[in-house]
PDB file of C-alpha atoms in Angstrom:
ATOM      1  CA  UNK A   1     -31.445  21.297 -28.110  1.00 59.00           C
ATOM      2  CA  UNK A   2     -29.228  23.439 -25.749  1.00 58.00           C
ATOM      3  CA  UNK A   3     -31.762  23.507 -23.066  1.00 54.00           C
ATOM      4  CA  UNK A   4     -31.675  19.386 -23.374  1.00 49.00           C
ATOM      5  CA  UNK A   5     -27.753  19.913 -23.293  1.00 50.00           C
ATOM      6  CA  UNK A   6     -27.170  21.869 -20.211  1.00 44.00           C
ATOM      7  CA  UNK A   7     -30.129  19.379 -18.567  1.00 43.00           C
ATOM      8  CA  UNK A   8     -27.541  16.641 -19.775  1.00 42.00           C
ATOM      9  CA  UNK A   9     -24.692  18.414 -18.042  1.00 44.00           C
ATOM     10  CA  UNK A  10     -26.034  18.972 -14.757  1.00 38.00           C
ATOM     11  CA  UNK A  11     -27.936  15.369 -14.561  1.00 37.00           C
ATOM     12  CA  UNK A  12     -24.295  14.562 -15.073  1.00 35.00           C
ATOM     13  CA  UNK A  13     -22.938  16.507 -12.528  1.00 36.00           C
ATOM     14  CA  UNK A  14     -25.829  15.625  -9.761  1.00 35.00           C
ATOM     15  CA  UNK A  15     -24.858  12.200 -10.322  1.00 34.00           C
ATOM     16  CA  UNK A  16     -21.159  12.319 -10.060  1.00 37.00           C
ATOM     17  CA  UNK A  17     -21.503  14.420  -6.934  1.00 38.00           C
ATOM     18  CA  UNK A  18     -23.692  11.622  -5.763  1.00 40.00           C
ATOM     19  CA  UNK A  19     -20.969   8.237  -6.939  1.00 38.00           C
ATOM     20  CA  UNK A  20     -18.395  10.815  -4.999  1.00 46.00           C
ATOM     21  CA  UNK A  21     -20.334  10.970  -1.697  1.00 52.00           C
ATOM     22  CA  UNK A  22     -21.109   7.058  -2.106  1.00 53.00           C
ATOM     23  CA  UNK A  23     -17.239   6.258  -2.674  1.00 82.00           C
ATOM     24  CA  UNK A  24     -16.469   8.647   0.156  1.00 89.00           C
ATOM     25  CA  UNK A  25     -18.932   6.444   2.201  1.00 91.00           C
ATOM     26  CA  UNK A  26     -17.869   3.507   1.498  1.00 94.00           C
ATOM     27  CA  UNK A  27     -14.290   4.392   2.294  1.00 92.00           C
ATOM     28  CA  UNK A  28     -15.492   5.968   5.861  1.00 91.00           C
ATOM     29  CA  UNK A  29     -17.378   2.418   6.739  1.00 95.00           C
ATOM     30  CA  UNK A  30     -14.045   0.584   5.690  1.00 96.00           C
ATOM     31  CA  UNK A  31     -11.712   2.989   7.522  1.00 94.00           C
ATOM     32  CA  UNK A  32     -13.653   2.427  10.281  1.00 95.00           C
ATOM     33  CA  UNK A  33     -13.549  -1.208  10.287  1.00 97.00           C
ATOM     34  CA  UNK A  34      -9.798  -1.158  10.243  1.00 96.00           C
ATOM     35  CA  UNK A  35      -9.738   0.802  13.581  1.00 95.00           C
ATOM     36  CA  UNK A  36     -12.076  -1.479  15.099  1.00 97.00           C
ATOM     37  CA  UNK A  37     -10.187  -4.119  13.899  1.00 97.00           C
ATOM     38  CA  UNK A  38      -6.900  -2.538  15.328  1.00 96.00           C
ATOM     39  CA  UNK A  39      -8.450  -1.891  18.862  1.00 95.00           C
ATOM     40  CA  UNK A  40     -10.101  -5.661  18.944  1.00 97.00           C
ATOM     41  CA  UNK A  41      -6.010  -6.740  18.109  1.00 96.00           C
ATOM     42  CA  UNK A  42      -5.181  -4.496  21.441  1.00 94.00           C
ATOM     43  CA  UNK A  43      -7.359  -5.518  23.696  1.00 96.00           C
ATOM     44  CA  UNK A  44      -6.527  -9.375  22.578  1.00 96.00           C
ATOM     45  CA  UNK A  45      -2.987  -8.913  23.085  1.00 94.00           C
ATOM     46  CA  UNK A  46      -3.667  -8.238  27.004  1.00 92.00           C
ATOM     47  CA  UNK A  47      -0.616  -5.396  26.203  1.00 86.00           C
ATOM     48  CA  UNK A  48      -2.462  -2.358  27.349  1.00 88.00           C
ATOM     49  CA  UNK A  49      -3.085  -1.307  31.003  1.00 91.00           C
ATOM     50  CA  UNK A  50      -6.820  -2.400  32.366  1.00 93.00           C
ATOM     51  CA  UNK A  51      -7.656   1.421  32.317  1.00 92.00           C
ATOM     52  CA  UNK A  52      -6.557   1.787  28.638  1.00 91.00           C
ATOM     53  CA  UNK A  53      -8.263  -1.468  27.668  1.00 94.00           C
ATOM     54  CA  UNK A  54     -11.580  -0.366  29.270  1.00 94.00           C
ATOM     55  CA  UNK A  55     -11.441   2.356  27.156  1.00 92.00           C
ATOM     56  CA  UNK A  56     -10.914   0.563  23.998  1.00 94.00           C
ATOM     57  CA  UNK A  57     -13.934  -1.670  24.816  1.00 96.00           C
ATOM     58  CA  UNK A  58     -15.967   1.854  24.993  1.00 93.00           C
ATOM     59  CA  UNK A  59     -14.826   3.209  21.604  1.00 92.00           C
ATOM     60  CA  UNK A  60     -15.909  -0.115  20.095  1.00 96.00           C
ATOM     61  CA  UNK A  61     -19.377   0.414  21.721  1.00 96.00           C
ATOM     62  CA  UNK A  62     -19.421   3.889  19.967  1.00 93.00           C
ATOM     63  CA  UNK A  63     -18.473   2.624  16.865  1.00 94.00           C
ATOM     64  CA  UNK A  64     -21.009  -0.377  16.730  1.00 97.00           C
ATOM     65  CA  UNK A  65     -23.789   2.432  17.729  1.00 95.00           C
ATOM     66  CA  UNK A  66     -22.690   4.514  14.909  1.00 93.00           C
ATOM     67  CA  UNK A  67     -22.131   1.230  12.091  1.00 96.00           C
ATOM     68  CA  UNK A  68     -25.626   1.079  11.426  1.00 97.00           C
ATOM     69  CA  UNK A  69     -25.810   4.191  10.146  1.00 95.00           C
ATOM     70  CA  UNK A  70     -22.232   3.801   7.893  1.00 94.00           C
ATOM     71  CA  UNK A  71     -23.276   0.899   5.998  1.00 96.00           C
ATOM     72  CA  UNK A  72     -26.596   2.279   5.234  1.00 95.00           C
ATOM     73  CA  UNK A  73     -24.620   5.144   3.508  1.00 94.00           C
ATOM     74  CA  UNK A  74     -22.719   2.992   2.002  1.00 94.00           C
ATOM     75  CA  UNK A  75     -25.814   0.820   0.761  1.00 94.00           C
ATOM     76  CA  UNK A  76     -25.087  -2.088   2.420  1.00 94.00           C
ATOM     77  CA  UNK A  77     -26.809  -4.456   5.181  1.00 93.00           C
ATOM     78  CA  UNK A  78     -26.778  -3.276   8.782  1.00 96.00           C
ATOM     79  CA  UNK A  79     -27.958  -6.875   9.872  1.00 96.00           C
ATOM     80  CA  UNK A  80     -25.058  -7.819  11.055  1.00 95.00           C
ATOM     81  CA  UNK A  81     -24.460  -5.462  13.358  1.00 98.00           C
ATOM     82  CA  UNK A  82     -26.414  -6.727  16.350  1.00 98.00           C
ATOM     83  CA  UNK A  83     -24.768 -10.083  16.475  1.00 98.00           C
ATOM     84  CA  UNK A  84     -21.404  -7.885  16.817  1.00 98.00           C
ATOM     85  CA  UNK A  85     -23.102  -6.109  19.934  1.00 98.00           C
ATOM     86  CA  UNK A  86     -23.824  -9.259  21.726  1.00 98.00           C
ATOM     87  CA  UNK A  87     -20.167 -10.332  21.245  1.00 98.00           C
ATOM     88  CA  UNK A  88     -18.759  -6.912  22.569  1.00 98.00           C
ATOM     89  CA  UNK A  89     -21.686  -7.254  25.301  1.00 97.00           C
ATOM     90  CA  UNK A  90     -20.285 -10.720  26.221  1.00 98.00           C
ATOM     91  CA  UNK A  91     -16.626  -9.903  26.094  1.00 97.00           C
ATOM     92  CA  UNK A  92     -16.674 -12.765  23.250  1.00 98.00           C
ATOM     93  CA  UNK A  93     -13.668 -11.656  21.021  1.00 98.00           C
ATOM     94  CA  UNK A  94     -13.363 -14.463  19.211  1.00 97.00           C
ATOM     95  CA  UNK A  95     -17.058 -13.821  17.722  1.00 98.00           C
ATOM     96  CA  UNK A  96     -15.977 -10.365  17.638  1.00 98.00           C
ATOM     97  CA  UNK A  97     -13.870 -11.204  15.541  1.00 98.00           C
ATOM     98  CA  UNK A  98     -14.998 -13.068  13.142  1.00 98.00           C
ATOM     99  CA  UNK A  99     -17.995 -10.949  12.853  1.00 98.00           C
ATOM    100  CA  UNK A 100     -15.684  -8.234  11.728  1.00 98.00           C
ATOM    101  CA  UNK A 101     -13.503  -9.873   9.360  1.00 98.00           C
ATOM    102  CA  UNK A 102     -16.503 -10.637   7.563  1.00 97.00           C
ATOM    103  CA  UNK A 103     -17.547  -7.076   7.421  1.00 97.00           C
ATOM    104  CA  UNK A 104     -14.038  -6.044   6.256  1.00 97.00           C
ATOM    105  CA  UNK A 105     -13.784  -8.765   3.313  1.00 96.00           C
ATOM    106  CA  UNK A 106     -16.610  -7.194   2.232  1.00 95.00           C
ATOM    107  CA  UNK A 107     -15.369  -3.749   2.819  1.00 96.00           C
ATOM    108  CA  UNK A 108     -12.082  -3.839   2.170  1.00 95.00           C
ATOM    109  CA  UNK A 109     -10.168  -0.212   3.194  1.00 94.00           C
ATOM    110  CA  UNK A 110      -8.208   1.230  -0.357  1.00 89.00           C
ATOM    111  CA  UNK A 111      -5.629   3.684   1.275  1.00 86.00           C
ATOM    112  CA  UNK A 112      -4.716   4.545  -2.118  1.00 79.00           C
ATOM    113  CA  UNK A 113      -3.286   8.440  -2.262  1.00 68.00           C
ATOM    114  CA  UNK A 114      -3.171   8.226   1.200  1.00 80.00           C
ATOM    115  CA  UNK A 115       0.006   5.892   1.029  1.00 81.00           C
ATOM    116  CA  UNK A 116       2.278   7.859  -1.242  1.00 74.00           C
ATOM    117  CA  UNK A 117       5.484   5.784  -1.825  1.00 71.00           C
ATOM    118  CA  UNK A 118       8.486   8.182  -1.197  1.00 82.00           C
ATOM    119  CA  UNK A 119       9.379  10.116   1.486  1.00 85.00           C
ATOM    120  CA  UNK A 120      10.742  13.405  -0.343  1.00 90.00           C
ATOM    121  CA  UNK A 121      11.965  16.134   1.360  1.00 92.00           C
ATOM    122  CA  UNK A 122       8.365  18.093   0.868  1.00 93.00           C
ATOM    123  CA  UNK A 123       6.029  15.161   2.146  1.00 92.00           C
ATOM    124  CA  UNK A 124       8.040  15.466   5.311  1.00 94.00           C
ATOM    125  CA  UNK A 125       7.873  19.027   5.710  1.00 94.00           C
ATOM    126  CA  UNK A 126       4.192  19.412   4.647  1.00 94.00           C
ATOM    127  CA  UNK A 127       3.909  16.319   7.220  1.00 94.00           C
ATOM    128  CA  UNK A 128       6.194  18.213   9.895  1.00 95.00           C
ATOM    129  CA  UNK A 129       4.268  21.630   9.954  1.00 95.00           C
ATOM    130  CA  UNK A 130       0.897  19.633  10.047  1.00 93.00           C
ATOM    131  CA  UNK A 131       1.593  17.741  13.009  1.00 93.00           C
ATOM    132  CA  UNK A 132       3.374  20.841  15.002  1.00 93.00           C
ATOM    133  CA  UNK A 133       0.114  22.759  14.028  1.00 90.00           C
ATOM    134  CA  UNK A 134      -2.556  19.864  14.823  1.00 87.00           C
ATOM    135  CA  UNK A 135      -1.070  17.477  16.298  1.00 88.00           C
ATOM    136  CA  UNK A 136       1.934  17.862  18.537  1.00 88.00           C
ATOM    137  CA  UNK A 137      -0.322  19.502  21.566  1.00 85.00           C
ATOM    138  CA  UNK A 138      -2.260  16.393  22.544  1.00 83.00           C
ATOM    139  CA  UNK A 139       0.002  13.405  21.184  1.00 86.00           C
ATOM    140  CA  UNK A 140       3.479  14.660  22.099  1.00 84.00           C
ATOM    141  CA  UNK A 141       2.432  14.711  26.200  1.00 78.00           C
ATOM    142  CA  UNK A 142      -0.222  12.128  26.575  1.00 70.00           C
ATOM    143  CA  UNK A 143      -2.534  12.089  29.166  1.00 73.00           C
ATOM    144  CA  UNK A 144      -1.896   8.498  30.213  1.00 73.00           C
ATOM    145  CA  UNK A 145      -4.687   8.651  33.347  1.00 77.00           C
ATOM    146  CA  UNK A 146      -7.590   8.577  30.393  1.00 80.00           C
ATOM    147  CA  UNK A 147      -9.260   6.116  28.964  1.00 80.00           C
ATOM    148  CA  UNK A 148      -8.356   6.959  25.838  1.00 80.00           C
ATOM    149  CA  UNK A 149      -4.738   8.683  25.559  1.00 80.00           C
ATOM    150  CA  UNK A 150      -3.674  10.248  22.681  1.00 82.00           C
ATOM    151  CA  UNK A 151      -0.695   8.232  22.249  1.00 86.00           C
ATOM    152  CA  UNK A 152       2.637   9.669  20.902  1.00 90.00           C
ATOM    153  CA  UNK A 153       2.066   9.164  17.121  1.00 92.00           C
ATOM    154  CA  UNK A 154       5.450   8.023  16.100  1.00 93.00           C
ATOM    155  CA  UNK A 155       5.206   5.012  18.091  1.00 91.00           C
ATOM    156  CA  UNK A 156       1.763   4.195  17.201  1.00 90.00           C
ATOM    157  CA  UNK A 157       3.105   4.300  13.683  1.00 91.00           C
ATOM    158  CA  UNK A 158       5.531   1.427  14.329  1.00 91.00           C
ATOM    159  CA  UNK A 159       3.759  -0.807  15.695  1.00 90.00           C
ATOM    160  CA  UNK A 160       0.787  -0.834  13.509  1.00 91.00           C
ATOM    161  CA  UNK A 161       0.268  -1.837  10.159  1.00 91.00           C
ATOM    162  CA  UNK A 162       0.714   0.814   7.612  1.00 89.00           C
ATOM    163  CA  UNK A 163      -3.261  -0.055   6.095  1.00 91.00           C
ATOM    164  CA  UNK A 164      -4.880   0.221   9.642  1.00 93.00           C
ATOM    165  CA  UNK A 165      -2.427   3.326  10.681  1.00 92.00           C
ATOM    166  CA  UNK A 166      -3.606   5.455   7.364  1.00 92.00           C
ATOM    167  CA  UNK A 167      -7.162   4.401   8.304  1.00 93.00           C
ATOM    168  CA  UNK A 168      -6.825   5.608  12.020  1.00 90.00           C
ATOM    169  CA  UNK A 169      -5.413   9.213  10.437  1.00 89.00           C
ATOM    170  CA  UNK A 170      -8.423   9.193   8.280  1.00 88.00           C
ATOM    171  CA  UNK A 171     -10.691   8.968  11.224  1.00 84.00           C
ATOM    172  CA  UNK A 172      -8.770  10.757  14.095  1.00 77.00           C
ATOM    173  CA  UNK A 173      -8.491  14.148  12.094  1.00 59.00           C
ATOM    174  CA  UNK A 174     -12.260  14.069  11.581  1.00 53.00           C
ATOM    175  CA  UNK A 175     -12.202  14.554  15.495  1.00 49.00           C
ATOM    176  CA  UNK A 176     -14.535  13.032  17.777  1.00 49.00           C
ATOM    177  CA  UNK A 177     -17.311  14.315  20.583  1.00 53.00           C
ATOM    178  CA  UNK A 178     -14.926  16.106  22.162  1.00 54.00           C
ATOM    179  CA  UNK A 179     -13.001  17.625  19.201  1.00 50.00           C
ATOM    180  CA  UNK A 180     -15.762  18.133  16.794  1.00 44.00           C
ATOM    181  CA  UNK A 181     -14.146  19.617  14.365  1.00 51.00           C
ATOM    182  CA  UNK A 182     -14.365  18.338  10.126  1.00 56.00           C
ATOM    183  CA  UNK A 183     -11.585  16.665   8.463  1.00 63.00           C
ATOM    184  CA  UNK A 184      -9.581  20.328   7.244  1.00 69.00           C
ATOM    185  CA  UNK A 185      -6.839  17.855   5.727  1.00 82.00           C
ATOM    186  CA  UNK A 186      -6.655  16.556   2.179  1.00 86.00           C
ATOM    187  CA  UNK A 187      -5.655  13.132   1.152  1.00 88.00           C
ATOM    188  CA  UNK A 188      -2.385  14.585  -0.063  1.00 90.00           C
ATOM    189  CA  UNK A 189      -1.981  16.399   3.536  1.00 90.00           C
ATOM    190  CA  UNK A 190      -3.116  12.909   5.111  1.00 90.00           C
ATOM    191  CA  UNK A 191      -0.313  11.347   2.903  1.00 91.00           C
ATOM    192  CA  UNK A 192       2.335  13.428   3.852  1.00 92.00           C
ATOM    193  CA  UNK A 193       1.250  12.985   8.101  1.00 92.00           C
ATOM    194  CA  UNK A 194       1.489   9.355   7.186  1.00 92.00           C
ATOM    195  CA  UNK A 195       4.994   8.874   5.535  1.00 92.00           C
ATOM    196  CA  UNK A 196       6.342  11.586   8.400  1.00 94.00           C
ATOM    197  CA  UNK A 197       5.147   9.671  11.236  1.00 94.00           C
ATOM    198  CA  UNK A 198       6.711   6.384   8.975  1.00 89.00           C
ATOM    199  CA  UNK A 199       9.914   7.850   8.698  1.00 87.00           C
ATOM    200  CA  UNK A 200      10.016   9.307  12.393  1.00 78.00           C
ATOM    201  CA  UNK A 201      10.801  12.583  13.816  1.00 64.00           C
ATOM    202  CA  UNK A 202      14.917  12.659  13.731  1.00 54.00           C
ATOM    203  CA  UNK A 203      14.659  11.007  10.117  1.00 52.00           C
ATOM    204  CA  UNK A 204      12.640  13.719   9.315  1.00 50.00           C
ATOM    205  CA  UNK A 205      14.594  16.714  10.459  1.00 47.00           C
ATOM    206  CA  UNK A 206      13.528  17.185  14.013  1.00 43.00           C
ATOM    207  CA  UNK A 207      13.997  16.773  17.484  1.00 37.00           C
ATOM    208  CA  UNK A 208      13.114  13.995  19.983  1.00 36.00           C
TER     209      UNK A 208
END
């Protein structure tokens, strides 16, 4: 009987590990969605310099290589993906478009702790020593002659929407091919870079 117990238990644990790395799959796939989403919006607003929007037409080529692979871990249908290709391929936003939205009703992104609903005093210092520490060296002098700049963060936070803004934190701190570095924040961390970039740097006790 205990040996049939403790084979209980740790069935129990292998398959709550598993529904955690599914959930944290299916977040990733909508998160990502979101950005592409957000980047599609820039790039049809003709706002951005033809530099900057050449760029943003090359990170959604990277992401529709890598989208296969994120809905399969999220156990869902990678068939639409090459329609989405052709579009990008063709410079057909409108199908682009669509194409996405689709994906993203079915994906929807769920911020959840990541959008914490005060700014106390501790969220904005846990959010202000993060981003001196992480962040500040790359998005505080941009290197506007890229492709890809990191823009000042701040800024970025105003004129986004709050759901696609907490998605692009999600993703940017899990670095890229020429960061490669893991995700070392927690969603409470996350959370507290979100409502400090929100609030801005003088509301939150610094300096412009």
């Amino acid at each position: 009987m205990r040996l049939l117990r403790v084979l209980a238990f740790a069935a129990a644990a292998v398959f709550s590990a598993a529904a955690a790395a599914q959930g944290e799959h299916q977040r990733r796939l909508a998160a990502e969605l979101a950005v592409m989403l957000g980047d599609l919006r820039r790039i049809e607003a003709n706002s951005e310099s033809p530099q900057h929007r050449e760029g943003l037409h090359a990170r959604l080529a990277g992401a529709l290589s890598s989208l296969p692979l994120l809905l399969r871990r999220a156990g869902a249908d990678a068939a639409a993906v090459p329609p989405l290709r052709a579009a990008l391929a063709q410079r057909d936003w409108r199908a682009l478009r669509a194409g996405l939205d689709t994906l993203k009703r079915r994906h929807p992104f769920e911020p959840g702790a990541l959008l914490p609903q005060a700014a106390t005093p501790e969220r904005l210092r846990l959010g202000d020593a993060i981003h001196r520490q992480a962040c500040a060296g790359c998005h505080e002098a941009p290197a506007t002659g890229t492709l890809l700049p990191a823009f000042n963060l701040f800024e970025q936070a105003r004129r986004a929407p709050r759901e696609e803004f907490a998605a692009r934190l999600l993703i940017g701190v899990r670095g890229d091919r020429s960061t490669a570095w893991r995700n070392p924040f927690s969603d409470l961390e996350i959370g507290a870079l979100l409502v400090y970039y929100q609030k801005g740097k003088t509301d939150a006790g610094g300096s412009r």
